[in-house]
Coordinates of N, CA and C in Angstrom, one line a residue:
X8 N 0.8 -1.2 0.0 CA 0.0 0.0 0.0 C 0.9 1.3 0.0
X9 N 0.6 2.4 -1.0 CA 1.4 3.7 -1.0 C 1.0 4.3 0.4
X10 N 2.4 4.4 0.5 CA 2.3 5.9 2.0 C 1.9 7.2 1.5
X11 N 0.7 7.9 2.2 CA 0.2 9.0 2.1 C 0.7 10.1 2.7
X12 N 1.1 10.9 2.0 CA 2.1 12.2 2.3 C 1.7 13.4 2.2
X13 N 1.4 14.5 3.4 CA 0.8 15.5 3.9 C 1.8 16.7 2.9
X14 N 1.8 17.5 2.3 CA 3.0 18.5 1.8 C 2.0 19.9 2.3
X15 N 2.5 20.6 3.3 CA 2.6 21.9 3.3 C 3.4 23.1 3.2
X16 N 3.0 23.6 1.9 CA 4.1 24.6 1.3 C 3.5 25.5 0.8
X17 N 3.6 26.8 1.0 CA 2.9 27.9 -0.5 C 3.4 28.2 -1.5
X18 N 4.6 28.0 -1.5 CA 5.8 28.0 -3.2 C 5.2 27.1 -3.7
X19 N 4.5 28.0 -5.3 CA 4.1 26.8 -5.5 C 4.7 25.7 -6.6
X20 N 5.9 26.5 -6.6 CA 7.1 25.7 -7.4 C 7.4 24.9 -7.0
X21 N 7.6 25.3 -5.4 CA 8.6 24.2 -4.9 C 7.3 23.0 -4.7
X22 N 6.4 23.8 -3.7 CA 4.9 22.4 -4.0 C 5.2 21.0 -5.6
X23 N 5.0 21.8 -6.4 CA 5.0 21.2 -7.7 C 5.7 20.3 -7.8
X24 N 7.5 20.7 -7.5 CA 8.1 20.1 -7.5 C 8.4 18.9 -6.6
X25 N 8.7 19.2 -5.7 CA 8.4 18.1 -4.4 C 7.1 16.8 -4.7
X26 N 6.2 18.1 -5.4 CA 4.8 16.8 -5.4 C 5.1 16.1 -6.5
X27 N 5.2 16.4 -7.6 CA 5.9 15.3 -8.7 C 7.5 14.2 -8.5
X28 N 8.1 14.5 -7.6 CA 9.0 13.8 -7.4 C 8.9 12.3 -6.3
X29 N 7.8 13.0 -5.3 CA 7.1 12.2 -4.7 C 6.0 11.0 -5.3
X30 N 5.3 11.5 -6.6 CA 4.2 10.8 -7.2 C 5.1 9.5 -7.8
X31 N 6.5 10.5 -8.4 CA 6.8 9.6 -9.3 C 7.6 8.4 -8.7
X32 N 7.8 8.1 -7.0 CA 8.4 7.4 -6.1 C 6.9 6.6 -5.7
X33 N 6.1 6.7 -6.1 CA 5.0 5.6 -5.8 C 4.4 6.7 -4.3
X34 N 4.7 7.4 -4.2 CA 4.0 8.0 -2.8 C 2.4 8.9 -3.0
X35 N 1.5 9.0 -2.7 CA 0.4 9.6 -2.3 C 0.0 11.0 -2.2
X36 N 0.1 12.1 -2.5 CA 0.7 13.1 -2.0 C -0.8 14.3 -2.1
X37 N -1.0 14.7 -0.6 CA -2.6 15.8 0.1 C -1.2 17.2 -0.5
X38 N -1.8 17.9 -0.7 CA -1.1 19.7 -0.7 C -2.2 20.6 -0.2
X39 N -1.6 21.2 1.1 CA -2.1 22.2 1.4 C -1.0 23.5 1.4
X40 N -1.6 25.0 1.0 CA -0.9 25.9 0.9 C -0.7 27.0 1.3
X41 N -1.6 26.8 3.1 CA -1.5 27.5 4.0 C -1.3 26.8 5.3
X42 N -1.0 27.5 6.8 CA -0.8 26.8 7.7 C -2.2 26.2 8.0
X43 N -3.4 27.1 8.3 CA -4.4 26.5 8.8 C -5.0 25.6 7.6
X44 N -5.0 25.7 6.4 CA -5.4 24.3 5.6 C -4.3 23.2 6.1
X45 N -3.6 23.3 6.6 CA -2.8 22.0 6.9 C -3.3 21.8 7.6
X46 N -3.1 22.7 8.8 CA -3.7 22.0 9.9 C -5.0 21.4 10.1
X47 N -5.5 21.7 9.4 CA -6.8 21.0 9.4 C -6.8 19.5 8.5
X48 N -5.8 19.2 7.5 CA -5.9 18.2 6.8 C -5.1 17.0 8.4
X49 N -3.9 18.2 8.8 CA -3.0 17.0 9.3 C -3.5 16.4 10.5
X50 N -4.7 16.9 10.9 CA -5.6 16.6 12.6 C -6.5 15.6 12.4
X51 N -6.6 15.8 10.7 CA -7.6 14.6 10.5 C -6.8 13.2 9.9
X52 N -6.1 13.2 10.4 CA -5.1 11.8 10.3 C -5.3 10.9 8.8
X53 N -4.8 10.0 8.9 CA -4.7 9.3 7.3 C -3.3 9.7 6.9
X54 N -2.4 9.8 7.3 CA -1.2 10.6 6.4 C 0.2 9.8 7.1
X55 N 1.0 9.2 6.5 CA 2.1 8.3 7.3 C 3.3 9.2 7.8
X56 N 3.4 10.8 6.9 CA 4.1 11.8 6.9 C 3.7 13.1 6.5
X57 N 4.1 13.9 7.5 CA 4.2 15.4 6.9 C 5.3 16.2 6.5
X58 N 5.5 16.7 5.2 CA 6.3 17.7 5.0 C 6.2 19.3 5.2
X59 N 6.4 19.8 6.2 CA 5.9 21.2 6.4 C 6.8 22.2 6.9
X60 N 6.7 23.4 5.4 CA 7.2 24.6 5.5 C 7.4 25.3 6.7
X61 N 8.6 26.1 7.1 CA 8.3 26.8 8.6 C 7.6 28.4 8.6
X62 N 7.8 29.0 7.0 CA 7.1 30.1 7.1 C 5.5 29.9 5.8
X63 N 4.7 30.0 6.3 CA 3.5 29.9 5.4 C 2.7 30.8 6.1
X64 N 1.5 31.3 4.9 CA 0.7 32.4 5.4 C -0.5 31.9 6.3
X65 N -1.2 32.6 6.7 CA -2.2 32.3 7.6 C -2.0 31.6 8.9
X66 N -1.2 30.4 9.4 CA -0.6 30.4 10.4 C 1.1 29.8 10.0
X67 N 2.1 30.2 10.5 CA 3.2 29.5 10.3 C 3.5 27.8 11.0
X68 N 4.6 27.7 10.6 CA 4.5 26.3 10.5 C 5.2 26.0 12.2
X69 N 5.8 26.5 12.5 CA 6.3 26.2 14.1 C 5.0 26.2 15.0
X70 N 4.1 27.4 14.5 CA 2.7 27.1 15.6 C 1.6 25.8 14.5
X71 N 1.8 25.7 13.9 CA 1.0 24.3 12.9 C 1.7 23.1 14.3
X72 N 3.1 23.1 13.7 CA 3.5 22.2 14.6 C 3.3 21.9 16.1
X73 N 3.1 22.8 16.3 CA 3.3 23.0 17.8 C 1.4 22.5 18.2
X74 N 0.7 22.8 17.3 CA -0.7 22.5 17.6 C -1.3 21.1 17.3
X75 N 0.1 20.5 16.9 CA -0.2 19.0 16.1 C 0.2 17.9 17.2
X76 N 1.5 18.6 18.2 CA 1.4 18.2 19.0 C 0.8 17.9 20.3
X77 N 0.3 19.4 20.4 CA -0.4 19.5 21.4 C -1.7 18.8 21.8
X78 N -2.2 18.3 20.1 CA -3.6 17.4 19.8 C -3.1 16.3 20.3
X79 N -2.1 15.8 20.2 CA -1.5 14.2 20.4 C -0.8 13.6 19.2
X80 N -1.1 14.2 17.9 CA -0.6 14.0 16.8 C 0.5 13.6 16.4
X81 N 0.9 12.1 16.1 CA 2.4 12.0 16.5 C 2.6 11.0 14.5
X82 N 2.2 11.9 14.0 CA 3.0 11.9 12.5 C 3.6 12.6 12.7
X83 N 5.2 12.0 11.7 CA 6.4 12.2 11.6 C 6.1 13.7 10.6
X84 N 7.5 14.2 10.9 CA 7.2 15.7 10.8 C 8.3 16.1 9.9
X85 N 8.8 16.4 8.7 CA 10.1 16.9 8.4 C 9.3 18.3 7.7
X86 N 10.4 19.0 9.0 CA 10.5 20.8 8.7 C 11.2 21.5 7.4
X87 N 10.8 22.3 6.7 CA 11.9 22.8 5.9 C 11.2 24.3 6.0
X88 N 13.0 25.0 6.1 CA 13.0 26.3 6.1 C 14.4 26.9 5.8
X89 N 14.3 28.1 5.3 CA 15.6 28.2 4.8 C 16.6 29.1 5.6
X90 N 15.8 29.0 7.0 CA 16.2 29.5 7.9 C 17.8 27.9 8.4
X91 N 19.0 28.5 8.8 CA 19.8 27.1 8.6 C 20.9 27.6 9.6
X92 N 20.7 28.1 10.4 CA 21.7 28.8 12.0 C 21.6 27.1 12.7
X93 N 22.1 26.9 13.4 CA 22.3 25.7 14.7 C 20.8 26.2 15.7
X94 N 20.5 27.4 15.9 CA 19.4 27.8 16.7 C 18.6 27.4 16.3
X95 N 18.3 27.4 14.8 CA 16.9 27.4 14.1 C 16.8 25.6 14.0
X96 N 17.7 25.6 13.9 CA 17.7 23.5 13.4 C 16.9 23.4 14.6
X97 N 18.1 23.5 15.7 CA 17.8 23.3 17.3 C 16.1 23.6 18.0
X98 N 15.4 24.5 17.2 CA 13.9 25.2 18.1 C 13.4 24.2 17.1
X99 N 13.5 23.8 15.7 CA 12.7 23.6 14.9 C 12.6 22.0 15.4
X100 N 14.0 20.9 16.0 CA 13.6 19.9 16.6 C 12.9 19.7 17.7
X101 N 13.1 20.5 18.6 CA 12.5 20.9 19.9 C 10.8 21.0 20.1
X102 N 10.9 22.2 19.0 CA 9.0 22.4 18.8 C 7.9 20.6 18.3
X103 N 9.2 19.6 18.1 CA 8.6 18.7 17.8 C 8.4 18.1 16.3
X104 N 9.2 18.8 15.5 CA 9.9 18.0 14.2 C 10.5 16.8 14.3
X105 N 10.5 15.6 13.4 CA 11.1 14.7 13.7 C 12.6 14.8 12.6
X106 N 12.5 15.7 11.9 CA 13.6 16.2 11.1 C 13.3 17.5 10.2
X107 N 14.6 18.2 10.2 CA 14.9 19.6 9.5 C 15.9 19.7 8.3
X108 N 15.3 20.2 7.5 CA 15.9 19.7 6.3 C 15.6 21.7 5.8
X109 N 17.1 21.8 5.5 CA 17.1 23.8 4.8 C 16.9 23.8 3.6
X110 N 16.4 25.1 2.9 CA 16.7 25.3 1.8 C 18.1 26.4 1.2
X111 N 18.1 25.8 -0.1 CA 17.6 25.0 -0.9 C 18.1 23.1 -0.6
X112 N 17.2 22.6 -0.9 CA 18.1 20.9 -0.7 C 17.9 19.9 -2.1
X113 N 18.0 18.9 -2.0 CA 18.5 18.0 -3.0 C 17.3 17.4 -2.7
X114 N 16.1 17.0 -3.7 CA 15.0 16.2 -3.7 C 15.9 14.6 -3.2
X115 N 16.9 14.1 -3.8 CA 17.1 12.9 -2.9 C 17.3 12.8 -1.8
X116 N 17.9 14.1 -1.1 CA 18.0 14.3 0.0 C 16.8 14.1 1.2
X117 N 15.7 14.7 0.4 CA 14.4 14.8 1.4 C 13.9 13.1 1.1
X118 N 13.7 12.4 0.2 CA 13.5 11.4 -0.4 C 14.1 10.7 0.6
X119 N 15.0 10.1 0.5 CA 16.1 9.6 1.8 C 15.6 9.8 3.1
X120 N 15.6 10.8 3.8 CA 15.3 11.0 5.4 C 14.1 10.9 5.1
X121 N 12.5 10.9 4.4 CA 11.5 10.7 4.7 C 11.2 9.3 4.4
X122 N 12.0 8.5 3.8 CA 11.8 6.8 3.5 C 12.3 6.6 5.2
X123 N 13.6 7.1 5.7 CA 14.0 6.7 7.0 C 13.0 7.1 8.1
X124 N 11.7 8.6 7.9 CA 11.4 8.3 9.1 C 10.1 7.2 9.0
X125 N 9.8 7.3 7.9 CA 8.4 5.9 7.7 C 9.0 4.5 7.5
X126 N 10.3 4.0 7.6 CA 10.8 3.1 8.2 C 10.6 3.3 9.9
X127 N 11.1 3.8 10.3 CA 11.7 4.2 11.7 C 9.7 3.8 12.5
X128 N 8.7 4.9 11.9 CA 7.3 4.7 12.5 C 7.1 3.5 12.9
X129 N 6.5 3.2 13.8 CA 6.0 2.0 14.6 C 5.1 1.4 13.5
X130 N 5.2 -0.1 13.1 CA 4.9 -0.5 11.9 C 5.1 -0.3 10.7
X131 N 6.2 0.5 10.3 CA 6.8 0.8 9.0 C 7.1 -0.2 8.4
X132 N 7.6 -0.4 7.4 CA 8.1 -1.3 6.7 C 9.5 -1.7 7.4
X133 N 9.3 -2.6 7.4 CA 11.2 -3.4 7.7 C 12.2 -2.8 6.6
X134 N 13.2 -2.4 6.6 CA 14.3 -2.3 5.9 C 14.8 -3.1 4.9
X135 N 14.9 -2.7 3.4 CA 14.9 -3.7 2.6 C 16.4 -4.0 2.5
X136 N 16.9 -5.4 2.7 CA 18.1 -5.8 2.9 C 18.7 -6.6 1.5
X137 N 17.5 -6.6 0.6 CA 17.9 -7.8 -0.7 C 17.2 -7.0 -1.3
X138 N 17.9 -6.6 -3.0 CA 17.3 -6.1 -4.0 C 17.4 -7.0 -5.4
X139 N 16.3 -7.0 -6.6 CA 16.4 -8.2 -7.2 C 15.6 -7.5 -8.8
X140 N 16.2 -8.3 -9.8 CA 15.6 -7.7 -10.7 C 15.9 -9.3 -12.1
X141 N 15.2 -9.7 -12.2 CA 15.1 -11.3 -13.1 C 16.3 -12.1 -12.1
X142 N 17.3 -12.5 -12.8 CA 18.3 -13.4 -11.9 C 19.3 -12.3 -11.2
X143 N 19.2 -10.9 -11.3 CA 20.5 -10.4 -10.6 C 19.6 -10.1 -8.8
X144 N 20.9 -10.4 -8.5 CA 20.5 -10.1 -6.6 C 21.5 -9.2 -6.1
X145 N 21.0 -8.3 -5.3 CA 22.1 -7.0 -4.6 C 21.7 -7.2 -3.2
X146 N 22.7 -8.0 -2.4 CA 23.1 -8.3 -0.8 C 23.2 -6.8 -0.3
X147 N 22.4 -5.6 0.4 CA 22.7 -4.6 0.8 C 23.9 -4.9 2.0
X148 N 23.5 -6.0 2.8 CA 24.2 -6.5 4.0 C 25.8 -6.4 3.8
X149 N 26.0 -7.5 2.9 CA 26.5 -8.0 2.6 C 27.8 -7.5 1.2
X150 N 26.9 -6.5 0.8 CA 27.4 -5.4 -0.2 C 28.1 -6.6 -1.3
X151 N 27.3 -7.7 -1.5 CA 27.8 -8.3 -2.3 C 26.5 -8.7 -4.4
X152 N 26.8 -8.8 -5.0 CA 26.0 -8.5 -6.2 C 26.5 -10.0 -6.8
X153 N 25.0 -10.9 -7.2 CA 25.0 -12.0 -8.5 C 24.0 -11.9 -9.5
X154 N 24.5 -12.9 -10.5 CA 24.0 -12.5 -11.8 C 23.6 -14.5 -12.1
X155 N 22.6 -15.1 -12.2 CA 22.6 -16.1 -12.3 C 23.0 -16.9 -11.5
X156 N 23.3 -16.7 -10.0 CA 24.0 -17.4 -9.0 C 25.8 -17.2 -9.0
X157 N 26.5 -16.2 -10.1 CA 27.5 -16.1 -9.9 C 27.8 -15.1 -9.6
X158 N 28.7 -14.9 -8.8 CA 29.4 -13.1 -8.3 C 29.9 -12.3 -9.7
X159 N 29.7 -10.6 -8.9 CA 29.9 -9.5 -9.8 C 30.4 -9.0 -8.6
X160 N 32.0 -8.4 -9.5 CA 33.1 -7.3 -8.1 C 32.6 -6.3 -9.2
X161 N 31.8 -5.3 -8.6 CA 31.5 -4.4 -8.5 C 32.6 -3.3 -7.5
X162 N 33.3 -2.2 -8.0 CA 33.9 -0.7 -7.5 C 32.5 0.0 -6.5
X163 N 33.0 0.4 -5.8 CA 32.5 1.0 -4.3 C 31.0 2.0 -5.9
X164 N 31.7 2.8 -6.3 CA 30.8 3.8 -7.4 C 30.0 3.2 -8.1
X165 N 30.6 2.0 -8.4 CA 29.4 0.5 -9.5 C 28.3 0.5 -8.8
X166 N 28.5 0.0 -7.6 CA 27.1 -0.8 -6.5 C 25.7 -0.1 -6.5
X167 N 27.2 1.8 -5.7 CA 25.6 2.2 -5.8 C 25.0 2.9 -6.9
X168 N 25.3 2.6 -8.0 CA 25.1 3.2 -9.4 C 24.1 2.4 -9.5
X169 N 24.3 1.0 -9.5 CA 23.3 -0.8 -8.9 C 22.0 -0.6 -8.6
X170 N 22.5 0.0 -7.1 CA 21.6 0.2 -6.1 C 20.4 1.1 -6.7
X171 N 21.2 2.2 -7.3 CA 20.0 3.4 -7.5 C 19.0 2.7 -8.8
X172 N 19.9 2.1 -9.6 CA 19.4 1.3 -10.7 C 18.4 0.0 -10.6
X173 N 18.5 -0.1 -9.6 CA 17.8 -1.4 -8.7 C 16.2 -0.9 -8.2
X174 N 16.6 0.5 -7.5 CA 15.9 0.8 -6.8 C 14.4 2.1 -7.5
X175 N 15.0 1.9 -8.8 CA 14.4 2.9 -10.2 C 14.1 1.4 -11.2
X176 N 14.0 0.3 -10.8 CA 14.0 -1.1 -11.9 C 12.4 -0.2 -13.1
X177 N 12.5 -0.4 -14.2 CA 11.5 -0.1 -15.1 C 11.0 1.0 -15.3
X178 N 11.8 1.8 -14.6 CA 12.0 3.2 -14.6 C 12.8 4.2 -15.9
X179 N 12.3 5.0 -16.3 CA 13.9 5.7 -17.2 C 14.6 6.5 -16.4
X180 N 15.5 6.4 -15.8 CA 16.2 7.1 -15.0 C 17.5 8.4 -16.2
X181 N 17.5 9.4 -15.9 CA 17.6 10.6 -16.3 C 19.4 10.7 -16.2
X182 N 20.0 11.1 -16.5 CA 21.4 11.6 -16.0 C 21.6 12.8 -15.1
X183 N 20.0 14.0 -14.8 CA 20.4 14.8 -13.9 C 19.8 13.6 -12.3
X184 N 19.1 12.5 -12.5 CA 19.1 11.7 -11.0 C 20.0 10.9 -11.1
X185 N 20.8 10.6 -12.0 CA 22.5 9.8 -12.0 C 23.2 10.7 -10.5
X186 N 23.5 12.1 -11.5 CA 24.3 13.0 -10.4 C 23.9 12.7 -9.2
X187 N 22.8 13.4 -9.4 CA 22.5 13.8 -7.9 C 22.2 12.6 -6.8
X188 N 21.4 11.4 -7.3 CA 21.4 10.0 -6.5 C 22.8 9.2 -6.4
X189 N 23.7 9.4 -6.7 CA 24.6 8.5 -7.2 C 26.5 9.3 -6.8
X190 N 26.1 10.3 -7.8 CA 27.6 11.7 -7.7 C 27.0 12.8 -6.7
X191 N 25.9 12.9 -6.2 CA 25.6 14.0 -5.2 C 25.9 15.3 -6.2
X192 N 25.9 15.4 -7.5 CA 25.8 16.3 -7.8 C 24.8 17.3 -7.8
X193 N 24.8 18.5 -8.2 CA 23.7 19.2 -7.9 C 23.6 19.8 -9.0
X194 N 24.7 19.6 -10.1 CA 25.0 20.2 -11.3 C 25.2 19.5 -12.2
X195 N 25.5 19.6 -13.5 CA 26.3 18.6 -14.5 C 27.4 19.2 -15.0
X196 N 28.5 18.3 -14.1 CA 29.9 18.5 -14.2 C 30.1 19.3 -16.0
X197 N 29.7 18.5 -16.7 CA 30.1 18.4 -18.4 C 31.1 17.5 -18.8
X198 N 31.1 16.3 -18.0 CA 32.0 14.9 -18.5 C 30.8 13.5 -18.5
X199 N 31.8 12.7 -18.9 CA 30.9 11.8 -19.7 C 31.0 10.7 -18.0
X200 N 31.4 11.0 -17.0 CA 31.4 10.2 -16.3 C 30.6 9.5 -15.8
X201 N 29.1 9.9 -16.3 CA 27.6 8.6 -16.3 C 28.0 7.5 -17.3
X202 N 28.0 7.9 -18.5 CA 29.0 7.3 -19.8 C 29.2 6.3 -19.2
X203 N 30.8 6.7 -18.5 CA 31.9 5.5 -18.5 C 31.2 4.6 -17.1
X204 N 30.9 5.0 -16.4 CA 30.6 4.1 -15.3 C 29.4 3.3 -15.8
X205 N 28.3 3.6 -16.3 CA 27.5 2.8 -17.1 C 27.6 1.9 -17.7
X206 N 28.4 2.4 -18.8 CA 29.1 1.1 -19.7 C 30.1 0.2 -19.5
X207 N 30.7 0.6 -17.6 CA 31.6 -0.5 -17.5 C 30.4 -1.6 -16.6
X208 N 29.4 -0.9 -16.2 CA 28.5 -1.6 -15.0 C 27.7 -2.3 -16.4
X209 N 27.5 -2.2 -17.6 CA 26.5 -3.1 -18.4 C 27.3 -4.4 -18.5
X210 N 29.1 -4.1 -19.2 CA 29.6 -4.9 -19.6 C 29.8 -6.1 -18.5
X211 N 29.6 -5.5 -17.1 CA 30.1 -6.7 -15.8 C 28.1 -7.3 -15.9
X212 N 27.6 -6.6 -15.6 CA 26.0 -7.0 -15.4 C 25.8 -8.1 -16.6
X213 N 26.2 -7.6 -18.2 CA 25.3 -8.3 -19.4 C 25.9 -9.4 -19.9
X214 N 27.1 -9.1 -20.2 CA 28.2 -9.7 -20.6 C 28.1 -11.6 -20.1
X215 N 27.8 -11.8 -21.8 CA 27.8 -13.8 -21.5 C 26.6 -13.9 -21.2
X216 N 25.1 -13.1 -21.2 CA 23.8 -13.5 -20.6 C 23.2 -13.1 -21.8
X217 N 22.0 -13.9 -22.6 CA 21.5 -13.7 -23.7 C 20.2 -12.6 -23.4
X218 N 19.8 -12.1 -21.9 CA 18.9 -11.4 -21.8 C 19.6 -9.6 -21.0
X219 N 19.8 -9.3 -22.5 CA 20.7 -7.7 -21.4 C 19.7 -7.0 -20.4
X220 N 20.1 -6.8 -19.3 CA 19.2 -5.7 -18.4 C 19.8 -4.3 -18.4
X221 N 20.5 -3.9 -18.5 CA 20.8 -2.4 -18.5 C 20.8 -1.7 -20.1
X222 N 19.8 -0.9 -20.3 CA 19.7 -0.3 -21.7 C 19.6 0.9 -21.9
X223 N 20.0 1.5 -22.6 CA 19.7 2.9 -22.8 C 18.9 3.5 -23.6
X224 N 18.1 4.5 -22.9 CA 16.9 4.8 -23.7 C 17.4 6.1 -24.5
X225 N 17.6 6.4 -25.7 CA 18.1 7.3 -26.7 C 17.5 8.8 -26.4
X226 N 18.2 9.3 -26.0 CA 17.4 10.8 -25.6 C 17.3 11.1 -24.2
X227 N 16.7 10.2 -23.4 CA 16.2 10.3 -22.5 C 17.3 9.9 -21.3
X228 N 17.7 9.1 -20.9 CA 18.8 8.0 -19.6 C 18.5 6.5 -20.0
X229 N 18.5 5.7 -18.4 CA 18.9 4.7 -18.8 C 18.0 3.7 -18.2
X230 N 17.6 2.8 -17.9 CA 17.0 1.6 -17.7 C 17.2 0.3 -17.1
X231 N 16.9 0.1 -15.9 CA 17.2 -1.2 -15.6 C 16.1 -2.1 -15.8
X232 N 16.0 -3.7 -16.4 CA 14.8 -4.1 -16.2 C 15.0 -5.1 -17.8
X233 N 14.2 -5.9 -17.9 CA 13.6 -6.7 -19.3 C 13.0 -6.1 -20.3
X234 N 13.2 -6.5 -21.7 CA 12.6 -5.5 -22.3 C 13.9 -5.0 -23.4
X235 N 13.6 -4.1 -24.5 CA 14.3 -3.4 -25.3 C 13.8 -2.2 -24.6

């Protein structure tokens, strides 16, 4: 079942964005674009997480929060504000955030700490330890990768290239979420270094198997999964 995700923001750029990056992760996603429309959506429960701005109009987001707790409301809470002093982190956990996240940030960044706090919730999902896609298997534990029951020495940079590739299976994954999931980039260098790491991770992945999994989609990125 998709986790259902509260987003209060009034940018409505950043709304947009956040909410499409979230859809396209399989998540659920309510938008409200004031504090008291939040608050009103977040009291009425159903929601496994909230994302909420610290400055919004009509009530801001430290008293949203502070009223969410005070109801008993114990959905997980990640703050963003672009407020980013040690003081501000500090009140913003205190008031009862379960994490603070500044602007500007990296959508995988918020992606990441909101899978960790709906893991973490009391009945979350267990931690996925084994990733799998036809015969290849990725040991997260174990940090070990097979292809038909035989080992692949994968480079520390291959795995989680793997991993993101694993974790996007049937997806077209892009070269600006290469960077940024993978190189932490926030930019594009202007080298072919998706390129070469790609094509050395096909040749170990395909190589000697009559069904290739890693393909590239012409125009667009790249592909893990069956299929042309």
């Amino acid at each position: 079942m998709a986790h259902r995700i509260l987003l209060i923001e009034d940018d409505a750029a950043t709304s947009a964005y956040i909410a499409k990056g979230l859809t396209e992760e399989g998540f659920v996603v309510d938008i409200a674009d004031d504090g008291r429309d939040g608050l009103f959506h977040a009291t009425g429960g159903g929601h496994d997480a909230i994302i909420l701005d610290r400055m919004l109009p009509g009530m801001d987001g430290m008293a949203v929060l502070a009223a969410l707790r005070a109801a008993g409301v114990e959905t997980p809470v990640v703050l963003l504000s672009a407020l980013a002093s040690v003081d501000d982190r500090v009140g913003g956990l205190t008031a009862g955030s379960d994490d603070y996240l500044t602007k500007p940030f990296a959508f995988a960044e918020l992606l990441a700490r909101l899978r960790l706090l709906l893991r973490r919730r009391p009945g979350g999902a267990t931690p996925e330890t084994r990733l799998a896609c036809d015969d290849l298997e990725m040991d997260l534990l174990a940090r070990k990768v097979r292809r038909g029951g035989a080992p692949i020495d994968l480079q520390p940079r291959e795995f989680k290239l793997l991993e993101y590739l694993l974790r996007h299976q049937e997806q077209v994954v892009t070269r600006t979420m290469l960077l940024e999931g993978v190189w932490d980039y926030h930019f594009d260098p202007g080298t072919n270094v998706i390129d070469v790491h790609v094509s050395r991770l096909r040749k170990k992945l395909d190589e000697g198997h009559p069904r290739p999994l890693l393909h590239t989609v012409r125009g667009a990125g790249y592909r893990l999964g069956l299929g042309d």
